[in-house]
Tab-separated table of C-alpha atoms in Angstrom:
chain	number	residue	atom	x	y	z
A	21	MET	CA	-32.862	6.375	5.718
A	22	LYS	CA	-30.851	3.138	5.729
A	23	TYR	CA	-32.156	2.301	2.267
A	24	LYS	CA	-31.143	5.739	0.953
A	25	ILE	CA	-27.630	5.444	2.373
A	26	LEU	CA	-27.224	1.961	0.893
A	27	THR	CA	-28.503	3.175	-2.478
A	28	SER	CA	-26.086	6.130	-2.455
A	29	TRP	CA	-23.178	3.864	-1.502
A	30	ARG	CA	-23.974	1.474	-4.327
A	31	ARG	CA	-24.319	4.310	-6.807
A	32	GLU	CA	-20.897	5.857	-6.063
A	33	ASP	CA	-19.208	2.449	-6.131
A	34	LEU	CA	-20.897	1.776	-9.468
A	35	PHE	CA	-19.506	5.048	-10.835
A	36	LEU	CA	-16.046	4.010	-9.578
A	37	PHE	CA	-16.448	0.650	-11.313
A	38	ILE	CA	-17.492	2.324	-14.586
A	39	GLY	CA	-14.558	4.748	-14.268
A	40	PHE	CA	-12.060	1.922	-13.966
A	41	LEU	CA	-13.644	0.173	-16.927
A	42	ILE	CA	-13.135	3.345	-18.988
A	43	PHE	CA	-9.555	3.520	-17.708
A	44	ARG	CA	-8.967	-0.058	-18.816
A	45	PHE	CA	-10.322	0.745	-22.304
A	46	ALA	CA	-7.968	3.754	-22.435
A	47	LEU	CA	-5.039	1.441	-21.634
A	48	ASP	CA	-6.166	-0.999	-24.339
A	49	ILE	CA	-6.388	1.738	-26.976
A	50	SER	CA	-2.983	3.132	-26.014
A	51	TYR	CA	-1.477	-0.373	-26.197
A	52	GLU	CA	-2.690	-0.873	-29.759
A	53	LYS	CA	-2.117	2.663	-31.059
A	54	PHE	CA	1.153	3.515	-29.281
A	55	LEU	CA	2.996	0.590	-27.689
A	56	PHE	CA	2.480	-1.823	-30.565
A	57	VAL	CA	3.416	0.861	-33.110
A	58	VAL	CA	6.525	2.226	-31.368
A	59	TYR	CA	7.780	-0.562	-29.099
A	60	TYR	CA	6.878	-3.768	-30.899
A	61	PHE	CA	10.584	-4.470	-31.442
A	62	ASP	CA	11.653	-3.090	-28.060
A	63	THR	CA	14.252	-5.631	-26.899
A	64	PRO	CA	13.563	-5.760	-23.144
A	65	ILE	CA	9.766	-5.848	-23.468
A	66	ASN	CA	8.131	-6.739	-26.774
A	67	PHE	CA	4.595	-5.353	-26.935
A	68	MET	CA	3.108	-7.726	-29.476
A	69	TYR	CA	-0.504	-7.252	-30.549
A	70	GLN	CA	-2.220	-10.576	-31.134
A	71	THR	CA	-5.508	-11.477	-29.482
A	72	SER	CA	-8.915	-13.089	-29.808
A	73	ILE	CA	-12.344	-11.975	-28.631
A	74	THR	CA	-12.451	-14.783	-26.052
A	75	ARG	CA	-9.074	-13.875	-24.583
A	76	TYR	CA	-9.878	-10.167	-24.509
A	77	LEU	CA	-13.266	-10.636	-22.822
A	78	PHE	CA	-11.693	-12.976	-20.266
A	79	SER	CA	-9.096	-10.321	-19.407
A	80	LEU	CA	-11.892	-7.782	-18.962
A	81	LEU	CA	-13.761	-10.181	-16.698
A	82	LEU	CA	-10.713	-10.660	-14.462
A	83	PHE	CA	-10.234	-6.905	-14.229
A	84	MET	CA	-13.890	-6.209	-13.453
A	85	LEU	CA	-14.013	-8.907	-10.770
A	86	PHE	CA	-11.061	-7.332	-8.980
A	87	THR	CA	-12.493	-3.804	-9.111
A	88	THR	CA	-15.601	-4.962	-7.229
A	89	VAL	CA	-13.555	-5.057	-3.999
A	90	LEU	CA	-12.731	-1.334	-4.280
A	91	SER	CA	-14.652	1.308	-2.385
A	92	ALA	CA	-15.347	4.826	-3.621
A	93	ARG	CA	-14.913	6.116	-0.082
A	94	PRO	CA	-11.301	6.436	1.130
A	95	ARG	CA	-11.992	4.436	4.279
A	96	ASP	CA	-8.487	3.298	5.140
A	97	VAL	CA	-4.953	2.911	3.811
A	98	THR	CA	-5.771	-0.543	2.422
A	99	ASN	CA	-8.378	0.857	0.053
A	100	VAL	CA	-6.004	3.610	-1.104
A	101	PHE	CA	-3.329	0.952	-1.714
A	102	LEU	CA	-5.717	-1.255	-3.705
A	103	ILE	CA	-6.786	1.721	-5.827
A	104	MET	CA	-3.104	2.389	-6.569
A	105	ALA	CA	-2.521	-1.299	-7.362
A	106	THR	CA	-5.445	-1.261	-9.806
A	107	PHE	CA	-3.948	1.696	-11.662
A	108	PHE	CA	-0.348	0.562	-11.829
A	109	LEU	CA	-0.531	-3.235	-11.866
A	110	VAL	CA	-3.906	-4.951	-12.307
A	111	GLY	CA	-5.072	-2.680	-15.138
A	112	PRO	CA	-1.890	-2.905	-17.257
A	113	LEU	CA	-1.394	-6.636	-16.502
A	114	THR	CA	-4.892	-7.595	-17.635
A	115	SER	CA	-4.693	-5.238	-20.622
A	116	GLU	CA	-1.426	-6.769	-21.810
A	117	PHE	CA	-2.745	-10.286	-21.217
A	118	GLY	CA	-5.867	-9.531	-23.232
A	119	LEU	CA	-4.015	-8.043	-26.201
A	120	ASN	CA	-0.815	-10.112	-26.275
A	121	ALA	CA	-1.323	-13.831	-26.893
A	122	ALA	CA	2.283	-14.512	-25.829
A	123	ARG	CA	1.516	-13.516	-22.240
A	124	PRO	CA	0.577	-16.368	-19.851
A	125	ILE	CA	-2.238	-16.083	-17.359
A	126	GLU	CA	-0.242	-17.121	-14.258
A	127	PRO	CA	1.153	-13.624	-13.454
A	128	VAL	CA	-2.363	-12.172	-13.616
A	129	ILE	CA	-3.832	-14.825	-11.315
A	130	TYR	CA	-0.917	-14.596	-8.870
A	131	THR	CA	-1.164	-10.790	-8.744
A	132	ILE	CA	-4.924	-10.616	-8.208
A	133	SER	CA	-4.811	-13.396	-5.590
A	134	ALA	CA	-1.904	-11.725	-3.774
A	135	LEU	CA	-3.695	-8.367	-3.594
A	136	LEU	CA	-6.863	-10.022	-2.303
A	137	LEU	CA	-4.770	-11.757	0.374
A	138	VAL	CA	-3.192	-8.407	1.305
A	139	ASP	CA	-6.702	-6.971	1.634
A	140	LEU	CA	-7.880	-9.888	3.792
A	141	VAL	CA	-4.909	-9.826	6.187
A	142	SER	CA	-5.037	-6.040	6.581
A	143	ARG	CA	-8.637	-6.287	7.830
A	144	LEU	CA	-8.130	-9.074	10.371
A	145	PRO	CA	-8.829	-8.029	14.000
A	146	ILE	CA	-5.194	-7.716	15.102
A	147	PRO	CA	-4.634	-6.404	18.670
A	148	ASP	CA	-3.447	-2.803	18.841
A	149	PHE	CA	-0.116	-3.144	20.615
A	150	ILE	CA	1.352	0.021	19.120
A	151	SER	CA	-0.821	2.622	20.841
A	152	ARG	CA	-0.265	0.940	24.222
A	153	ILE	CA	3.463	1.676	24.224
A	154	PRO	CA	3.984	5.232	25.537
A	155	VAL	CA	6.762	7.387	24.117
A	156	PRO	CA	7.411	10.635	26.048
A	157	LYS	CA	7.349	13.611	23.654
A	158	GLY	CA	7.025	11.278	20.687
A	159	PRO	CA	5.888	13.970	18.198
A	160	GLN	CA	8.784	16.260	19.093
A	161	LEU	CA	11.179	13.320	18.783
A	162	ALA	CA	9.857	12.399	15.321
A	163	VAL	CA	10.217	15.984	14.050
A	164	ALA	CA	13.682	16.345	15.612
A	165	ILE	CA	14.945	13.102	14.045
A	166	SER	CA	13.658	14.151	10.626
A	167	ALA	CA	15.061	17.692	10.829
A	168	LEU	CA	18.476	16.456	11.999
A	169	ALA	CA	18.517	13.915	9.148
A	170	VAL	CA	17.951	16.707	6.626
A	171	LEU	CA	20.772	18.781	8.142
A	172	TYR	CA	23.011	15.700	8.103
A	173	MET	CA	22.427	15.324	4.366
A	174	PHE	CA	23.550	18.898	3.741
A	175	GLY	CA	26.697	18.267	5.765
A	176	LEU	CA	27.415	15.015	3.947
A	177	ALA	CA	27.052	16.747	0.572
A	178	TYR	CA	29.609	19.360	1.565
A	179	PHE	CA	32.239	17.234	3.307
A	180	SER	CA	32.102	14.285	0.866
A	181	GLY	CA	32.828	16.437	-2.166
A	182	ALA	CA	29.595	15.346	-3.865
A	183	LEU	CA	28.687	18.979	-4.522
A	184	ALA	CA	31.127	18.877	-7.420
A	185	TYR	CA	28.551	16.766	-9.304
A	186	PHE	CA	25.499	18.872	-8.406
A	187	ASN	CA	23.162	18.772	-11.408
A	188	LEU	CA	19.657	20.100	-12.100
A	189	ASP	CA	19.466	19.020	-15.749
A	190	VAL	CA	17.124	16.021	-15.948
A	191	ARG	CA	18.769	15.012	-19.231
A	192	LYS	CA	22.095	14.419	-17.460
A	193	VAL	CA	20.957	12.467	-14.401
A	194	TYR	CA	22.669	9.245	-15.487
A	195	ALA	CA	25.973	11.036	-16.064
A	196	TYR	CA	26.397	11.988	-12.391
A	197	ARG	CA	24.304	9.506	-10.403
A	198	ASP	CA	26.920	6.778	-9.986
A	199	LYS	CA	29.722	9.258	-9.233
A	200	VAL	CA	27.722	10.823	-6.403
A	201	ALA	CA	26.725	7.396	-5.051
A	202	GLU	CA	30.386	6.395	-4.786
A	203	LEU	CA	31.002	9.370	-2.507
A	204	ILE	CA	27.948	9.380	-0.234
A	205	ASP	CA	26.402	5.878	-0.317
A	206	VAL	CA	29.049	4.174	1.793
A	207	GLY	CA	28.000	1.293	4.077
A	208	VAL	CA	25.113	2.097	6.401
A	209	LEU	CA	24.996	5.664	5.053
A	210	SER	CA	23.310	4.348	1.919
A	211	TYR	CA	20.255	3.421	4.030
A	212	ILE	CA	20.184	6.739	5.884
A	213	ASN	CA	20.498	8.730	2.663
A	214	LEU	CA	17.481	6.979	1.130
A	215	TRP	CA	15.471	7.584	4.295
A	216	VAL	CA	16.298	11.304	4.207
A	217	TYR	CA	14.672	12.098	0.866
A	218	LYS	CA	12.132	9.252	0.762
A	219	VAL	CA	10.830	9.383	4.345
A	220	PHE	CA	12.129	12.203	6.566
A	221	THR	CA	11.501	15.073	4.145
A	222	ILE	CA	8.079	13.646	3.214
A	223	PHE	CA	7.228	13.398	6.912
A	224	LEU	CA	8.204	17.062	7.387
A	225	VAL	CA	6.084	18.016	4.363
A	226	CYS	CA	3.073	16.282	5.942
A	227	VAL	CA	3.726	17.888	9.345
A	228	CYS	CA	3.859	21.334	7.712
A	229	LEU	CA	0.589	20.669	5.883
A	230	LEU	CA	-1.091	19.343	9.028
A	231	ASN	CA	-0.113	22.407	11.047
A	232	ARG	CA	-0.525	24.902	8.164
A	233	LYS	CA	3.128	25.973	8.324
A	234	PHE	CA	3.509	26.894	4.672
A	235	GLY	CA	6.676	28.916	5.197
A	236	TRP	CA	8.413	25.865	6.637
A	237	LEU	CA	6.890	23.798	3.832
A	238	ALA	CA	8.693	26.001	1.292
A	239	CYS	CA	11.965	25.375	3.159
A	240	VAL	CA	11.478	21.599	3.104
A	241	LEU	CA	10.631	21.668	-0.611
A	242	GLY	CA	13.763	23.714	-1.221
A	243	ALA	CA	15.826	21.099	0.631
A	244	GLN	CA	14.262	18.328	-1.443
A	245	PHE	CA	15.045	20.245	-4.625
A	246	PHE	CA	18.663	20.441	-3.471
A	247	PHE	CA	18.694	16.680	-2.807
A	248	PHE	CA	17.444	16.085	-6.353
A	249	GLY	CA	20.365	18.083	-7.721
A	250	LEU	CA	22.728	16.183	-5.451
A	251	THR	CA	21.552	12.622	-6.133
A	252	SER	CA	20.249	13.015	-9.730
A	253	HIS	CA	17.276	10.769	-8.846
A	254	ARG	CA	14.070	12.107	-10.403
A	255	ILE	CA	11.919	10.326	-7.818
A	256	VAL	CA	13.355	12.738	-5.196
A	257	LEU	CA	11.721	15.637	-7.035
A	258	PHE	CA	8.450	13.764	-7.545
A	259	LEU	CA	7.726	12.422	-4.031
A	260	PRO	CA	6.935	15.655	-2.123
A	261	PHE	CA	4.540	16.812	-4.812
A	262	LEU	CA	2.880	13.398	-4.759
A	263	ALA	CA	2.396	13.818	-0.990
A	264	ILE	CA	0.932	17.297	-1.504
A	265	ALA	CA	-1.391	15.926	-4.203
A	266	VAL	CA	-2.644	13.217	-1.824
A	267	TRP	CA	-3.247	15.872	0.866
A	268	PHE	CA	-5.048	18.178	-1.575
A	269	TYR	CA	-7.293	15.449	-2.960
A	270	LEU	CA	-8.260	13.574	0.222
A	271	VAL	CA	-8.877	16.756	2.231
A	272	ARG	CA	-11.143	18.281	-0.402
A	273	PHE	CA	-12.903	15.260	-1.878
A	274	GLU	CA	-14.819	12.635	0.048
A	275	ARG	CA	-14.874	10.163	-2.820
A	276	LEU	CA	-12.284	8.434	-5.006
A	277	THR	CA	-14.756	8.193	-7.897
A	278	PRO	CA	-13.151	10.885	-10.133
A	279	MET	CA	-9.685	9.287	-10.066
A	280	PRO	CA	-10.090	6.617	-12.814
A	281	TYR	CA	-11.848	9.142	-15.085
A	282	MET	CA	-8.951	11.592	-14.615
A	283	ALA	CA	-6.395	8.834	-15.255
A	284	ALA	CA	-8.218	7.741	-18.420
A	285	LEU	CA	-8.238	11.333	-19.684
A	286	GLY	CA	-4.513	11.603	-18.963
A	287	VAL	CA	-3.719	8.438	-20.912
A	288	LEU	CA	-5.875	9.474	-23.864
A	289	ALA	CA	-4.390	12.992	-23.876
A	290	ALA	CA	-0.865	11.544	-24.063
A	291	LEU	CA	-2.008	9.263	-26.895
A	292	LEU	CA	-3.592	12.225	-28.719
A	293	LEU	CA	-0.321	14.173	-28.513
A	294	PHE	CA	1.416	11.230	-30.150
A	295	GLU	CA	-1.243	10.670	-32.820
A	296	ALA	CA	-1.853	14.305	-33.731
A	297	CYS	CA	1.506	15.967	-33.092
A	298	GLY	CA	4.001	13.116	-33.176
A	299	ILE	CA	5.132	13.910	-29.591
A	300	GLU	CA	6.412	10.576	-28.335
A	301	SER	CA	8.080	11.619	-25.066
A	302	VAL	CA	4.861	12.347	-23.153
A	303	ALA	CA	3.273	9.030	-24.137
A	304	GLU	CA	6.527	7.221	-23.338
A	305	ILE	CA	6.374	8.454	-19.732
A	306	ALA	CA	2.607	8.593	-19.155
A	307	ILE	CA	1.725	5.313	-20.880
A	308	ARG	CA	4.724	3.042	-21.325
A	309	ARG	CA	6.852	3.907	-18.285
A	310	ALA	CA	4.053	4.539	-15.785
A	311	PHE	CA	1.846	1.558	-16.596
A	312	PHE	CA	3.242	-1.002	-19.020
A	313	VAL	CA	6.888	-1.298	-18.008
A	314	PRO	CA	5.919	-2.760	-14.574
A	315	SER	CA	3.472	-5.172	-16.210
A	316	GLY	CA	5.965	-6.208	-18.890
A	317	LEU	CA	8.689	-6.819	-16.294
A	318	THR	CA	6.240	-8.879	-14.224
A	319	TYR	CA	5.806	-11.247	-17.158
A	320	GLN	CA	9.598	-11.377	-17.597
A	321	TRP	CA	10.241	-12.344	-13.976
A	322	PHE	CA	7.641	-15.109	-14.121
A	323	ASP	CA	9.091	-16.336	-17.414
A	324	PHE	CA	12.641	-16.472	-16.022
A	325	PHE	CA	11.830	-18.186	-12.729
A	326	SER	CA	9.473	-20.658	-14.358
A	327	PHE	CA	12.572	-22.246	-15.933
A	328	HIS	CA	15.215	-21.447	-13.301
A	329	PRO	CA	15.504	-22.357	-9.596
A	330	HIS	CA	14.020	-20.023	-7.030
A	331	VAL	CA	16.368	-17.798	-5.028
A	332	TYR	CA	15.151	-18.528	-1.474
A	333	TRP	CA	16.636	-15.212	-0.304
A	334	ALA	CA	20.198	-16.335	-1.119
A	335	ASP	CA	20.756	-12.991	-2.836
A	336	LYS	CA	20.743	-10.898	0.362
A	337	LEU	CA	18.806	-11.959	3.439
A	338	LEU	CA	20.122	-15.532	3.725
A	339	ALA	CA	23.292	-15.167	1.627
A	340	SER	CA	25.538	-16.210	4.546
A	341	PHE	CA	23.603	-19.448	4.989
A	342	SER	CA	23.043	-20.347	1.332
A	343	SER	CA	24.803	-21.956	-1.590
A	344	GLY	CA	24.162	-22.025	-5.323
A	345	ASP	CA	24.168	-19.628	-8.251
A	346	PHE	CA	22.193	-16.798	-6.584
A	347	VAL	CA	24.343	-16.177	-3.485
A	348	GLY	CA	25.006	-12.446	-3.260
A	349	VAL	CA	23.655	-11.875	-6.776
A	350	ASN	CA	21.752	-8.711	-7.640
A	351	ILE	CA	18.601	-10.314	-9.087
A	352	PRO	CA	17.265	-7.231	-10.943
A	353	ARG	CA	20.627	-6.764	-12.672
A	354	LEU	CA	20.792	-10.498	-13.421
A	355	LEU	CA	17.476	-10.333	-15.254
A	356	GLY	CA	18.394	-7.051	-16.929
A	357	GLY	CA	21.529	-8.659	-18.337
A	358	TYR	CA	19.644	-11.825	-19.280
A	359	TYR	CA	17.049	-10.032	-21.420
A	360	VAL	CA	19.429	-7.331	-22.702
A	361	PRO	CA	22.881	-8.959	-22.883
A	362	GLY	CA	25.708	-6.533	-22.251
A	363	ALA	CA	23.463	-3.762	-20.957
A	364	GLU	CA	24.009	-2.264	-17.513
A	365	SER	CA	20.293	-2.266	-16.790
A	366	ALA	CA	18.274	-3.488	-13.824
A	367	SER	CA	14.896	-5.164	-14.145
A	368	ASN	CA	13.385	-3.922	-10.877
A	369	MET	CA	10.132	-5.472	-9.726
A	370	GLY	CA	7.945	-5.532	-6.650
A	371	LEU	CA	5.686	-7.616	-4.443
A	372	VAL	CA	4.432	-10.479	-6.609
A	373	PRO	CA	7.340	-11.088	-9.065
A	374	ALA	CA	9.918	-10.723	-6.268
A	375	GLY	CA	7.996	-13.108	-4.015
A	376	TYR	CA	7.655	-15.588	-6.872
A	377	ALA	CA	11.391	-15.335	-7.603
A	378	GLN	CA	12.257	-16.081	-3.998
A	379	ALA	CA	9.987	-19.054	-3.260
A	380	GLY	CA	7.267	-19.469	-5.871
A	381	ILE	CA	3.702	-19.353	-4.649
A	382	TRP	CA	4.854	-19.563	-1.009
A	383	GLY	CA	7.023	-16.488	-1.468
A	384	VAL	CA	4.090	-14.572	-2.935
A	385	MET	CA	1.885	-15.609	-0.027
A	386	LEU	CA	4.530	-14.671	2.557
A	387	TYR	CA	5.064	-11.218	1.065
A	388	SER	CA	1.301	-10.670	0.812
A	389	VAL	CA	0.777	-11.545	4.479
A	390	ILE	CA	3.635	-9.292	5.620
A	391	LEU	CA	2.407	-6.349	3.560
A	392	GLY	CA	-1.128	-6.969	4.812
A	393	LEU	CA	0.151	-6.750	8.410
A	394	VAL	CA	1.938	-3.468	7.612
A	395	LEU	CA	-1.285	-2.051	6.171
A	396	SER	CA	-3.140	-3.272	9.258
A	397	VAL	CA	-0.754	-1.240	11.438
A	398	LEU	CA	-1.296	1.818	9.246
A	399	ASN	CA	-5.072	1.341	9.436
A	400	THR	CA	-4.741	1.204	13.238
A	401	VAL	CA	-2.949	4.567	13.194
A	402	VAL	CA	-5.842	6.009	11.154
A	403	ARG	CA	-8.446	4.575	13.537
A	404	ALA	CA	-6.507	6.112	16.442
A	405	GLY	CA	-7.136	9.578	14.999
A	406	ALA	CA	-4.517	10.178	12.299
A	407	PRO	CA	-5.913	11.801	9.141
A	408	LEU	CA	-6.051	9.300	6.307
A	409	TRP	CA	-4.348	11.808	4.003
A	410	PHE	CA	-1.360	12.100	6.380
A	411	VAL	CA	-0.759	8.342	6.595
A	412	SER	CA	-1.388	7.843	2.874
A	413	ALA	CA	0.906	10.705	1.840
A	414	MET	CA	3.643	9.429	4.165
A	415	THR	CA	3.551	5.891	2.842
A	416	ILE	CA	2.391	6.121	-0.765
A	417	GLY	CA	5.975	6.316	-2.057
A	418	PRO	CA	7.278	3.243	-0.159
A	419	LEU	CA	4.043	1.342	-0.878
A	420	ARG	CA	4.380	2.091	-4.606
A	421	THR	CA	7.977	0.824	-4.367
A	422	ALA	CA	6.812	-2.365	-2.634
A	423	LEU	CA	4.134	-2.857	-5.260
A	424	ALA	CA	6.196	-2.502	-8.413
A	425	ASP	CA	9.832	-1.529	-7.845
A	426	SER	CA	11.603	-3.553	-5.150
A	427	ASP	CA	11.677	-6.675	-3.009
A	428	LEU	CA	9.454	-6.288	0.067
A	429	PHE	CA	12.247	-6.731	2.624
A	430	THR	CA	14.339	-4.171	0.743
A	431	THR	CA	11.376	-1.782	0.747
A	432	LEU	CA	10.860	-2.204	4.487
A	433	LEU	CA	14.496	-1.372	5.239
A	434	SER	CA	16.247	0.492	2.420
A	435	HIS	CA	13.276	2.359	0.955
A	436	GLY	CA	11.932	3.411	4.323
A	437	LEU	CA	8.535	1.749	4.717
A	438	GLY	CA	9.535	0.518	8.183
A	439	MET	CA	10.912	3.964	9.116
A	440	ALA	CA	7.678	5.610	7.929
A	441	VAL	CA	5.661	3.345	10.239
A	442	LEU	CA	8.018	4.214	13.130
A	443	LEU	CA	7.613	7.970	12.563
A	444	LEU	CA	3.823	7.631	12.444
A	445	TRP	CA	3.919	5.692	15.709
A	446	LEU	CA	6.021	8.403	17.383
A	447	TYR	CA	3.788	11.191	16.072
A	448	ARG	CA	0.443	9.526	16.847
A	449	THR	CA	-0.333	11.503	20.039
A	450	ARG	CA	-0.136	14.715	18.005
A	451	PHE	CA	-2.972	13.462	15.818
A	452	VAL	CA	-5.161	12.974	18.898
A	453	ALA	CA	-4.387	16.525	20.045
A	454	VAL	CA	-5.183	18.013	16.637
A	455	THR	CA	-8.426	16.022	16.375
A	456	GLN	CA	-9.503	17.116	19.865
A	457	SER	CA	-8.789	20.797	19.146
A	458	GLU	CA	-10.768	20.594	15.892
A	459	LYS	CA	-13.720	19.068	17.742
A	460	GLU	CA	-13.583	21.800	20.388
A	461	ALA	CA	-13.418	24.491	17.723
A	462	SER	CA	-16.371	22.939	15.930
A	463	ALA	CA	-18.374	22.769	19.176
A	464	GLY	CA	-17.515	26.395	19.895
A	465	HIS	CA	-18.953	27.474	16.544
A	466	ARG	CA	-22.212	25.694	17.337
A	467	GLU	CA	-22.664	27.412	20.681
A	468	PRO	CA	-25.141	30.323	20.647
A	469	ALA	CA	-23.645	33.776	20.902
């Protein structure tokens, strides 16, 4: 029996490995056939195509070595995070390194090493202090806080006058976004507003799914749709459906094996639309924006801070205690202006480039350890009885932000990763109750009539 289980485990992990290899080949083909053709002269990120067989095979080797740490079974939040990191960072980084001779190897090595350190720290035997701190009526408190936050956002939209810029046309999001922000994102409210549509509404979506309250789910989705029209941020519209997709997949499938095959088909379908029909917009979003913009910006950040001093958190966290050129400076906008002079663009990046910008290798290590500890806490919540889908759906947005879109400390505070952990901690006793009732129901079905 043990031998059969081990053989089955190895077989499904092998299929996952093969799937990611196919996904990597799909990225390589799309780089040559789409990015090099359309965006070779793209000013912010030049996708040059110049390689050698040795360089390409070495990039494949690095990618394959990393994928060996992945498990086909969704065991914990760490594994889900590493799967996501393989899709959105390791795959595109190694693909671009293998096909673009101008790309150095340091960002690839730093990224893979950082993710392995995150994995290691998240699995250390850290004492469970969270579950030992009782919170009376914690689940009710978590739901009440989230519901009141949603109502607050409606009130703010009305009394601030931001409703005058309500917009549902995705083509006009940049025309109204800054005007609305001037009215509602004032002081500490800017943090609360982000938490409302990045954390509180997603928490309510997960609660509705957990308790099968689909009528209430429709109400929450309607509120999120309103917040999209108010803020003109497309991510607001995307996040609840991402949470529902995580719920749908992890509840119904016991393996992550199909995911890289599905992603490879998606990439190739977008490429086919471009090749056969000349439709560039789908490939621009599904290939360039989703995968290769984060990898290209990673190389940019490493390039810039290889020749400039590190920030050492003088931009925000330690601005009051620092001196130099980076005090109070918005680093993403600094790099956006550096690579595209005169443009009002921001070169947003996540865990590894932001850590490297702050303190070099030590910054990368610090951010990796902190994120590993956060994942360890989330894994503890899962071990305590929370469904993996619930914790993953709640945190996949902030974790994706930490991975590729924002500085880790900013993600913990502004983008709600810390608030998501707090809500899960408050709601944890509800998971135990749900698990116990499911066990009792299952036992009741087994009893003879």
